[in-house]
Each structure stands twice: as C-alpha cells, then as structure tokens.
PDB file of C-alpha atoms in Angstrom:
ATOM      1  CA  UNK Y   6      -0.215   6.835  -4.558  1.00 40.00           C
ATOM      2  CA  UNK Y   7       1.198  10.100  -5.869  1.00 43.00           C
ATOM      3  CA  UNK Y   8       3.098  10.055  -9.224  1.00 42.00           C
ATOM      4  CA  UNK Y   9       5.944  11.583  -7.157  1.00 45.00           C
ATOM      5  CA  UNK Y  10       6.126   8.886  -4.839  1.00 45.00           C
ATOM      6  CA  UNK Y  11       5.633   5.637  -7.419  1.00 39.00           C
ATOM      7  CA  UNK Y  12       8.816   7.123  -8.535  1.00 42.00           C
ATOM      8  CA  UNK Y  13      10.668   7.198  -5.207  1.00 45.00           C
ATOM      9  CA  UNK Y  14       9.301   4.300  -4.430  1.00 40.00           C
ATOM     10  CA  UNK Y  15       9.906   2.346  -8.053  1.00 43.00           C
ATOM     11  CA  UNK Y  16      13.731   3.325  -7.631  1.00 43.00           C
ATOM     12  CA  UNK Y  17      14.397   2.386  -4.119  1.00 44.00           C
ATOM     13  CA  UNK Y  18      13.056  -1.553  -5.496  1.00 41.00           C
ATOM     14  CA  UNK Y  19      15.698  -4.098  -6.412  1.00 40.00           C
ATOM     15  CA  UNK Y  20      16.422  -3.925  -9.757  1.00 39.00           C
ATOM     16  CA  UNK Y  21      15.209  -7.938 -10.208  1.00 38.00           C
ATOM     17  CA  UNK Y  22      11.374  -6.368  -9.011  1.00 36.00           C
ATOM     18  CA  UNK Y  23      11.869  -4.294 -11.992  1.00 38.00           C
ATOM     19  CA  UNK Y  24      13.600  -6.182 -14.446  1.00 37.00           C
ATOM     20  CA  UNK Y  25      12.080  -9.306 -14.223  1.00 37.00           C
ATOM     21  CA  UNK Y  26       9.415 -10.097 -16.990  1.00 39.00           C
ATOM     22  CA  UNK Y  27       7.877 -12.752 -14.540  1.00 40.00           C
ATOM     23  CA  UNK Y  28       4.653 -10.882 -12.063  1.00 40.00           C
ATOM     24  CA  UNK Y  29       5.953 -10.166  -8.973  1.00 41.00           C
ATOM     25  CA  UNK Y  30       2.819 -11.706  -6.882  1.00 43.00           C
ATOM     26  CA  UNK Y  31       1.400 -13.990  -9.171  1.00 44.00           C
ATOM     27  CA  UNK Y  32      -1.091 -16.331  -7.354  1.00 50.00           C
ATOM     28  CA  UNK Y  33      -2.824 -19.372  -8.933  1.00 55.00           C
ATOM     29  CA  UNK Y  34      -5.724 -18.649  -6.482  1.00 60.00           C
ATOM     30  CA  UNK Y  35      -6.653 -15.890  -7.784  1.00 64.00           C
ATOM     31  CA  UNK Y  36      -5.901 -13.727  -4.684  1.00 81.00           C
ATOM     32  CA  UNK Y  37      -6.316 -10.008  -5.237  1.00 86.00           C
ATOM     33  CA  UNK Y  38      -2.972  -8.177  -6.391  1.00 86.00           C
ATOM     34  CA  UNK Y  39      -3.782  -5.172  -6.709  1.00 86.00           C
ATOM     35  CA  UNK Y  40      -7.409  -3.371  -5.350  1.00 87.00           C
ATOM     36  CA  UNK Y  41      -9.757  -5.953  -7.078  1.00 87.00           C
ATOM     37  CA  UNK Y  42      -7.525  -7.414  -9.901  1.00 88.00           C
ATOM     38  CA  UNK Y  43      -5.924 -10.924  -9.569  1.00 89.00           C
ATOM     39  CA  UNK Y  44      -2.508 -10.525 -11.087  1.00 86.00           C
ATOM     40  CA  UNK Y  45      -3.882 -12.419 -14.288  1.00 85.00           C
ATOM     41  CA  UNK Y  46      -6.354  -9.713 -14.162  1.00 86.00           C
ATOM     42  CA  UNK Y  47      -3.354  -7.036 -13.987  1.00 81.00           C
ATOM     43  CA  UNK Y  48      -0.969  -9.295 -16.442  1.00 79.00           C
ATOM     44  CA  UNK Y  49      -3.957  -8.780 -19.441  1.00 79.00           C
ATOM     45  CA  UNK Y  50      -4.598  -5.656 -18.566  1.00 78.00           C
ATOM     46  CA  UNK Y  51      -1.474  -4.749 -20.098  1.00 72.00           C
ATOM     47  CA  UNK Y  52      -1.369  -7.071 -22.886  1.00 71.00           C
ATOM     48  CA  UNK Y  53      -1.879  -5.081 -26.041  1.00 71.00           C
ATOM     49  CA  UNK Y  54      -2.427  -9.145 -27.624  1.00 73.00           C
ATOM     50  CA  UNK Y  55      -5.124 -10.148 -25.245  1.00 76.00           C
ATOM     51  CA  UNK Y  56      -7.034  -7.607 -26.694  1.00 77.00           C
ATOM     52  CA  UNK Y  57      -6.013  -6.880 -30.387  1.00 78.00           C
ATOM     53  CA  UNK Y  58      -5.400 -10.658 -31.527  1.00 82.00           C
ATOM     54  CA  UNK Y  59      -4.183  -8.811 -34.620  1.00 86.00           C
ATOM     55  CA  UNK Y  60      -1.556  -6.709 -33.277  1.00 79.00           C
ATOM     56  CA  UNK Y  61       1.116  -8.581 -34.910  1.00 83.00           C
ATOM     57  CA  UNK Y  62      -0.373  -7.536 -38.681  1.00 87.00           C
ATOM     58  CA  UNK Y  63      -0.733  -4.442 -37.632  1.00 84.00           C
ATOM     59  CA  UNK Y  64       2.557  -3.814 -36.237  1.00 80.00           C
ATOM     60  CA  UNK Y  65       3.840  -4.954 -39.633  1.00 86.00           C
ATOM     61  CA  UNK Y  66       1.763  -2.502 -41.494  1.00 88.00           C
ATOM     62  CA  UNK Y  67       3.440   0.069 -39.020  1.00 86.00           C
ATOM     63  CA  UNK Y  68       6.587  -0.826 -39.826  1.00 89.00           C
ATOM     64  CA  UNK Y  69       6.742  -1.563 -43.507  1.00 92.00           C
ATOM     65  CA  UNK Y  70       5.050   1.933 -43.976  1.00 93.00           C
ATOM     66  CA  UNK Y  71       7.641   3.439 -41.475  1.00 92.00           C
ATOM     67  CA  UNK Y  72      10.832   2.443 -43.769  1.00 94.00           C
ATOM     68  CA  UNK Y  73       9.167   3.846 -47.080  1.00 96.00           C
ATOM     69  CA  UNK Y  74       8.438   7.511 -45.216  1.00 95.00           C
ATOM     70  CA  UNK Y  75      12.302   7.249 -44.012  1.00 95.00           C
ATOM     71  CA  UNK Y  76      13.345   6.236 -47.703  1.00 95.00           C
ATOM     72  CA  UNK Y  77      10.817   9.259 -49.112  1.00 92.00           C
ATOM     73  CA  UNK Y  78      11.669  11.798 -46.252  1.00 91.00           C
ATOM     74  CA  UNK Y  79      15.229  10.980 -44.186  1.00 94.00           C
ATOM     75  CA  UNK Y  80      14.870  12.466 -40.955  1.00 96.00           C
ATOM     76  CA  UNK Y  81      18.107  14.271 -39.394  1.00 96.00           C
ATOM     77  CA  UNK Y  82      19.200  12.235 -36.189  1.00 97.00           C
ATOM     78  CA  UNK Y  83      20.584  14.030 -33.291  1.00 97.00           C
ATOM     79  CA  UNK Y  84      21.669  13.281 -29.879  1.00 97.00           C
ATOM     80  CA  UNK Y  85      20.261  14.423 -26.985  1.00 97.00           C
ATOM     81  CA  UNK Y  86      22.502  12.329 -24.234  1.00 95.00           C
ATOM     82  CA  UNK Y  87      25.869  10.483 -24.007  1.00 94.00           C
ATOM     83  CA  UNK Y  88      24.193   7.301 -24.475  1.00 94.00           C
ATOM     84  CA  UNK Y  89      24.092   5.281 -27.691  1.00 93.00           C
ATOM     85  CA  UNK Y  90      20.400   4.908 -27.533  1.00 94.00           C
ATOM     86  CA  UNK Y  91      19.839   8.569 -26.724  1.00 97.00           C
ATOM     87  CA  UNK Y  92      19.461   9.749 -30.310  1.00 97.00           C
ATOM     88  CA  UNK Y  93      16.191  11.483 -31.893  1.00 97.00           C
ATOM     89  CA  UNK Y  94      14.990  11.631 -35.060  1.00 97.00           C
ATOM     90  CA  UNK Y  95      13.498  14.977 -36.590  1.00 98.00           C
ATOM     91  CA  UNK Y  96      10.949  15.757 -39.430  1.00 97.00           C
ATOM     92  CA  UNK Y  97      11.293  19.132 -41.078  1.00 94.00           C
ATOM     93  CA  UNK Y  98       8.919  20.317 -43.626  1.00 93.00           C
ATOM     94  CA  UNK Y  99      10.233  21.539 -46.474  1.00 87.00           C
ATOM     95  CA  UNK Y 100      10.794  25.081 -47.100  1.00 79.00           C
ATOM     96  CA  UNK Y 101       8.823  26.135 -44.010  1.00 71.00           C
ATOM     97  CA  UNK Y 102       8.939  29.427 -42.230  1.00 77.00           C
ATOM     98  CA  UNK Y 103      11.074  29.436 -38.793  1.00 82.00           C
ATOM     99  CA  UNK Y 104       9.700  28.914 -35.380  1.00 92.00           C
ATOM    100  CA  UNK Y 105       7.044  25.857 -36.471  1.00 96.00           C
ATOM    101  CA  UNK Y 106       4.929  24.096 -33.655  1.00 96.00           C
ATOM    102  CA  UNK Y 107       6.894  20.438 -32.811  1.00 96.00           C
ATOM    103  CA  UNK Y 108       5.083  17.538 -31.985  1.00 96.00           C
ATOM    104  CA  UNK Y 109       7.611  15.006 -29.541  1.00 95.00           C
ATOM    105  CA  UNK Y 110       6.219  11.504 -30.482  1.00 94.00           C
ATOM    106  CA  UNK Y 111       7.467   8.831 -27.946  1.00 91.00           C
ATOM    107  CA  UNK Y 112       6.843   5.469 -28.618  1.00 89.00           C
ATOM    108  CA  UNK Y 113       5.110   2.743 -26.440  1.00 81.00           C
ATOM    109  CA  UNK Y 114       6.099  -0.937 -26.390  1.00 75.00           C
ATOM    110  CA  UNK Y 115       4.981  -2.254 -23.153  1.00 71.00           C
ATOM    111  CA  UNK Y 116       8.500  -0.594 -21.498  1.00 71.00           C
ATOM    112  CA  UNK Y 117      10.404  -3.730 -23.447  1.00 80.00           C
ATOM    113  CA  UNK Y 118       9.915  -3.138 -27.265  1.00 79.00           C
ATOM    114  CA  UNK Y 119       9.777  -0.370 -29.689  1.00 84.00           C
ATOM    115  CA  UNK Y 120      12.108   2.049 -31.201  1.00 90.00           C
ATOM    116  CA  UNK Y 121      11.951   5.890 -32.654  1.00 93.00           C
ATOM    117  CA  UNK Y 122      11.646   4.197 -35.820  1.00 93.00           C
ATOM    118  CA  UNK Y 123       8.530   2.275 -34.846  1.00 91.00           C
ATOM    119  CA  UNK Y 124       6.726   5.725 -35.293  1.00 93.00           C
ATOM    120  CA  UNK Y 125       8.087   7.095 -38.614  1.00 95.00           C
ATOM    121  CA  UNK Y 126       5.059   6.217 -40.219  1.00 95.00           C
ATOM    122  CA  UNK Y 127       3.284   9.138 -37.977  1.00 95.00           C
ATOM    123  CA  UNK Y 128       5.660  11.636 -39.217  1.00 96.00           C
ATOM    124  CA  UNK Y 129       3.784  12.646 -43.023  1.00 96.00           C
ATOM    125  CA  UNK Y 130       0.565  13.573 -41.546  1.00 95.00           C
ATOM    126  CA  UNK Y 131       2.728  16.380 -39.349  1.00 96.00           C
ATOM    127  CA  UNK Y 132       5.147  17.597 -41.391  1.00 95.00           C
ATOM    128  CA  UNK Y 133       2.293  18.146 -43.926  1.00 94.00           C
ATOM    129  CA  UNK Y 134       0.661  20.196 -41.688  1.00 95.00           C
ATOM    130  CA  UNK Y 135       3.533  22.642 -40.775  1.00 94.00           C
ATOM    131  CA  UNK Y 136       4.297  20.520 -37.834  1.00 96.00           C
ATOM    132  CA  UNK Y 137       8.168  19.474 -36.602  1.00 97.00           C
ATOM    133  CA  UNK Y 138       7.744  15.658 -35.863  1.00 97.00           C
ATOM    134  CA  UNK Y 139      10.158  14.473 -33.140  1.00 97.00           C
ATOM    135  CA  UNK Y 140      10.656  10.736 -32.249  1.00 96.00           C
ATOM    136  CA  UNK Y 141      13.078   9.930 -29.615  1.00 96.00           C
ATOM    137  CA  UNK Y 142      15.013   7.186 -28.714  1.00 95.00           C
ATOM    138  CA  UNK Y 143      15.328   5.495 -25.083  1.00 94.00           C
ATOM    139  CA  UNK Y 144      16.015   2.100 -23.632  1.00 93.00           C
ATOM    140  CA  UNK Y 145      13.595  -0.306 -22.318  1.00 90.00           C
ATOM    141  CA  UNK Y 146      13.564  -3.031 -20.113  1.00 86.00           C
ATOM    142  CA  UNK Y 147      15.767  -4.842 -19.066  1.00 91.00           C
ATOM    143  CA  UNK Y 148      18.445  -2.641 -19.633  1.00 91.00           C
ATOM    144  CA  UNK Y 149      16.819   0.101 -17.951  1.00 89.00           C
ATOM    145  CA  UNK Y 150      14.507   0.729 -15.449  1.00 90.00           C
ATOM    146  CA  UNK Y 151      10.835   2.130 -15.615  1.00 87.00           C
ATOM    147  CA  UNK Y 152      12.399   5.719 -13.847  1.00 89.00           C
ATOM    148  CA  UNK Y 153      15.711   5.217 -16.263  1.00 91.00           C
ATOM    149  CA  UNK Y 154      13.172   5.395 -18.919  1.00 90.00           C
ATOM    150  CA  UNK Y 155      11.269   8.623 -17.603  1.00 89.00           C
ATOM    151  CA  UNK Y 156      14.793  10.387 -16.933  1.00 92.00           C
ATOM    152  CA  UNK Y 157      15.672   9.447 -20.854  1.00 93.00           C
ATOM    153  CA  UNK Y 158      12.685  11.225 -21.960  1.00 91.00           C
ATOM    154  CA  UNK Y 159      12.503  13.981 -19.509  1.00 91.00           C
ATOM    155  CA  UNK Y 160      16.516  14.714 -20.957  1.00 93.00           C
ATOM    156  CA  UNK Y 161      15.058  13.877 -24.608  1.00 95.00           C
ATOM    157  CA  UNK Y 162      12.147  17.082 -24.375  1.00 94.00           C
ATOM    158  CA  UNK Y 163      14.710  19.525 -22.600  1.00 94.00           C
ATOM    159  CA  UNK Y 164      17.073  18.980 -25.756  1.00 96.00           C
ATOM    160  CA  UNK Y 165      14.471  19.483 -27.968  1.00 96.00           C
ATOM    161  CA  UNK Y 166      12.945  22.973 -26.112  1.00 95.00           C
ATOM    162  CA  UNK Y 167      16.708  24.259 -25.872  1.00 95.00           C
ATOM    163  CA  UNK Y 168      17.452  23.335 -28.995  1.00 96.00           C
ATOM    164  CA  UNK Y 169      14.286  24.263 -31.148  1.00 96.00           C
ATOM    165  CA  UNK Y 170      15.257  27.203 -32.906  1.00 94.00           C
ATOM    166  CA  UNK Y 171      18.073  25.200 -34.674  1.00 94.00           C
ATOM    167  CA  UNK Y 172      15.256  22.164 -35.581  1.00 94.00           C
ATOM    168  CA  UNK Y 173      13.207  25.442 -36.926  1.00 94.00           C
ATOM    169  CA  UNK Y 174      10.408  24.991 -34.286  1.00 96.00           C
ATOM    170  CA  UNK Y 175       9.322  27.517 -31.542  1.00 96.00           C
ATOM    171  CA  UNK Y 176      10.223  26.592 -28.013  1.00 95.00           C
ATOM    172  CA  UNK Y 177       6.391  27.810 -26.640  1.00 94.00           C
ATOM    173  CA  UNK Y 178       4.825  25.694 -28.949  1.00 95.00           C
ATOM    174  CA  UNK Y 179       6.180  21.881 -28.337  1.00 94.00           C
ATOM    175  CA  UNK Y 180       3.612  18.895 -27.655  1.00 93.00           C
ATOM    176  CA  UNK Y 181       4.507  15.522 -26.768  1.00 91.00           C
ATOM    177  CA  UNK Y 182       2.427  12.547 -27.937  1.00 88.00           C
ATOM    178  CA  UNK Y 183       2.573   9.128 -27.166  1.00 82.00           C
ATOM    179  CA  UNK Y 184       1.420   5.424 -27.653  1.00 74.00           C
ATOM    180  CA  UNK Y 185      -0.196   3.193 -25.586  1.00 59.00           C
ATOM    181  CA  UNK Y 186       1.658   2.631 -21.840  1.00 55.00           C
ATOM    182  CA  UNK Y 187       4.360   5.067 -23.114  1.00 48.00           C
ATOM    183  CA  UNK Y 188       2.183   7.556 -21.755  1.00 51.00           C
ATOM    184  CA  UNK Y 189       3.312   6.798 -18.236  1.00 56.00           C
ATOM    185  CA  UNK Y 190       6.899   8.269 -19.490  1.00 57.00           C
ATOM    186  CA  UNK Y 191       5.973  11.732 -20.445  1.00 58.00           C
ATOM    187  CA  UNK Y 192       3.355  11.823 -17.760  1.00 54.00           C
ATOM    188  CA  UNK Y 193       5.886  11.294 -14.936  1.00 54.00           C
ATOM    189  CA  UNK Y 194       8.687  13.727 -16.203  1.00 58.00           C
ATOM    190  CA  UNK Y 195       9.353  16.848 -13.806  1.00 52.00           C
ATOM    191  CA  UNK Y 196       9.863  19.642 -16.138  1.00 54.00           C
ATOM    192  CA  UNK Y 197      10.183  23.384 -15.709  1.00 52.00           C
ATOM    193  CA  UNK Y 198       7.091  25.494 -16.226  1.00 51.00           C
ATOM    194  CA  UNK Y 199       7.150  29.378 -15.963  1.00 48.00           C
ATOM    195  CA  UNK Y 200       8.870  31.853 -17.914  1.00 45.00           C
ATOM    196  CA  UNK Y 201      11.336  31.257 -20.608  1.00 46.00           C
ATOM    197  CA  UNK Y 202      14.144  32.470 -18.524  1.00 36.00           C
ATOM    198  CA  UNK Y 203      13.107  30.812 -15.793  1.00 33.00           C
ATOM    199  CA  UNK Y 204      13.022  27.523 -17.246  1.00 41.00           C
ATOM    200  CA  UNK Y 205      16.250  28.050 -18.825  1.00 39.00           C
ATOM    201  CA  UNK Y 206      17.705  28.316 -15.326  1.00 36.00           C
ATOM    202  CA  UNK Y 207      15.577  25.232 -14.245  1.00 35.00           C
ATOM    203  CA  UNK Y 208      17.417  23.245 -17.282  1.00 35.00           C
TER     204      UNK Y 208
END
C-alpha cells in the first residue's frame, strides 16, 4: 500500500480502530494478521520492551539527563499551532553567526508516550556543533489519531522553515530526525519541495 493511501485509508477508519490500545484482529490461533505475522507476531514487533528488557533504566537515564541540559541551557518555547500541545522547544548556540543548519528532533513513543522534553538530552551534542536543535510537541494517542499526529508535525516543520531566520537558522538547511516508530510521522508529511518562492506559496 502507498504511503498516500494508508493515510486515506487510516482516516476514513472509526476512530475506536484507531484509538483502541487492544489489536484489532487478535487471534489465539495464531492465524496470520498481517502477510506472515500472527498479530502476537505484529503486537512485539512494536514493543520497544520485548526487545530492550531494560528500556525502563534507560528511559530514566534519558530523562534525568534531559532536566539538567534544560536547567544548564533553557530552550525558548514557541508555538507553532492553536493547540496547547503544539509548542516547540529551540536550542540556540551561543553567540553563533546567523543562518545555522537546524536539526527538527521529533520524538517517538510508540504514538502514546513521549514529549519534546523526552529529547532534551539530544540537544548539547547539536548546539555544540553549530547546529539549531528543534524538538516539537504533538499529541498522541488517544487523543489524536495516527494522521492527527502527521498533520501536527507536518504544521510543526512549516513553522520552523518560515520562521528560521528569527530562530537564527537557514531555511535550505533544516533536517528532521527522529526516534524509533516516530519515524512514520515525518515520513508521511506532504511538504513543499521546489524553489523558495514556490514553497512559500505551497505553505
């Protein structure tokens, strides 16, 4: 199936399909769910515990050194939509020329965890470097939906490329980096390509 048409298709479901945290076929049986997976198959494939029975330590490590580079370097939050969740958080360097290359972190958490601040701890080895670090915010199930989620961060990168000269970062130069099944979210996103004026009239 085509990205384009998962995404038709994923937002034409019921929102319950979507929403629920329960598989939709599961199948003590083992009957195939998908191609050759049984839905247990499918259900560990996207367990980041099934496979890294030390996630929850590590997550911890994340997060503890997350608050001390927000204590040591407070990032300026912006907002990029109407929505309370629709804030980012940026990473300047210090004293840095104009026009720097951004980096757009978005954070994975299975679609149901996570937050911009689950990434902080990214940010040092970027701004270091000359490097605008980025880390957006967007909801996750259940209160959104898996194309709510790619609209979020499709809005979330426009914001940042029309407003990059203000966040001292160069427009041409912005990358997006992810986590784990957050690259579906980035991945999925229709965004202008072409000349700058062109994609300003795209936006």
């Amino acid at each position: 199936m085509q990205r384009r048409d998962f995404m038709r298709y994923a937002s034409s479901l019921p929102a319950g399909l979507l929403l629920s945290s329960r598989p939709v076929s599961a199948d003590a049986s083992g009957k195939k769910a998908y191609l050759h997976y049984s839905q247990q198959e499918l259900d560990d494939a996207y367990s980041d515990a099934k496979w890294a029975p030390n996630m929850r330590e590590l997550l911890g490590g994340q997060a503890a050194a997350g608050t001390r580079v927000r204590a040591a370097f407070p990032p300026r939050t912006a907002s990029y939509g109407t929505q309370l969740s629709e804030r980012l958080d940026v990473f300047s360097p210090a004293g840095a020329a104009p026009a720097l290359p951004a980096m757009i972190f978005i954070h994975g958490g299975n679609w149901r965890v996570g937050t911009k601040e689950s990434v902080s701890y990214l940010a040092p080895r970027f701004v270091k470097n000359d490097v605008v670090f980025i880390a957006p915010e967007y909801d996750t199930i259940p209160a959104t939906t898996l194309p709510g989620m790619v609209e979020q961060c499709r809005r979330a990168i426009l914001w940042v490329w029309r407003h990059a000269r203000e966040l001292g970062a160069d427009p041409d130069r912005i990358h997006v980096g992810v986590i784990r099944l957050a690259g579906t979210l980035p991945s999925s996103c229709s965004l202008p390509t072409g000349p700058a004026s062109a994609r300003q009239q795209a936006c």
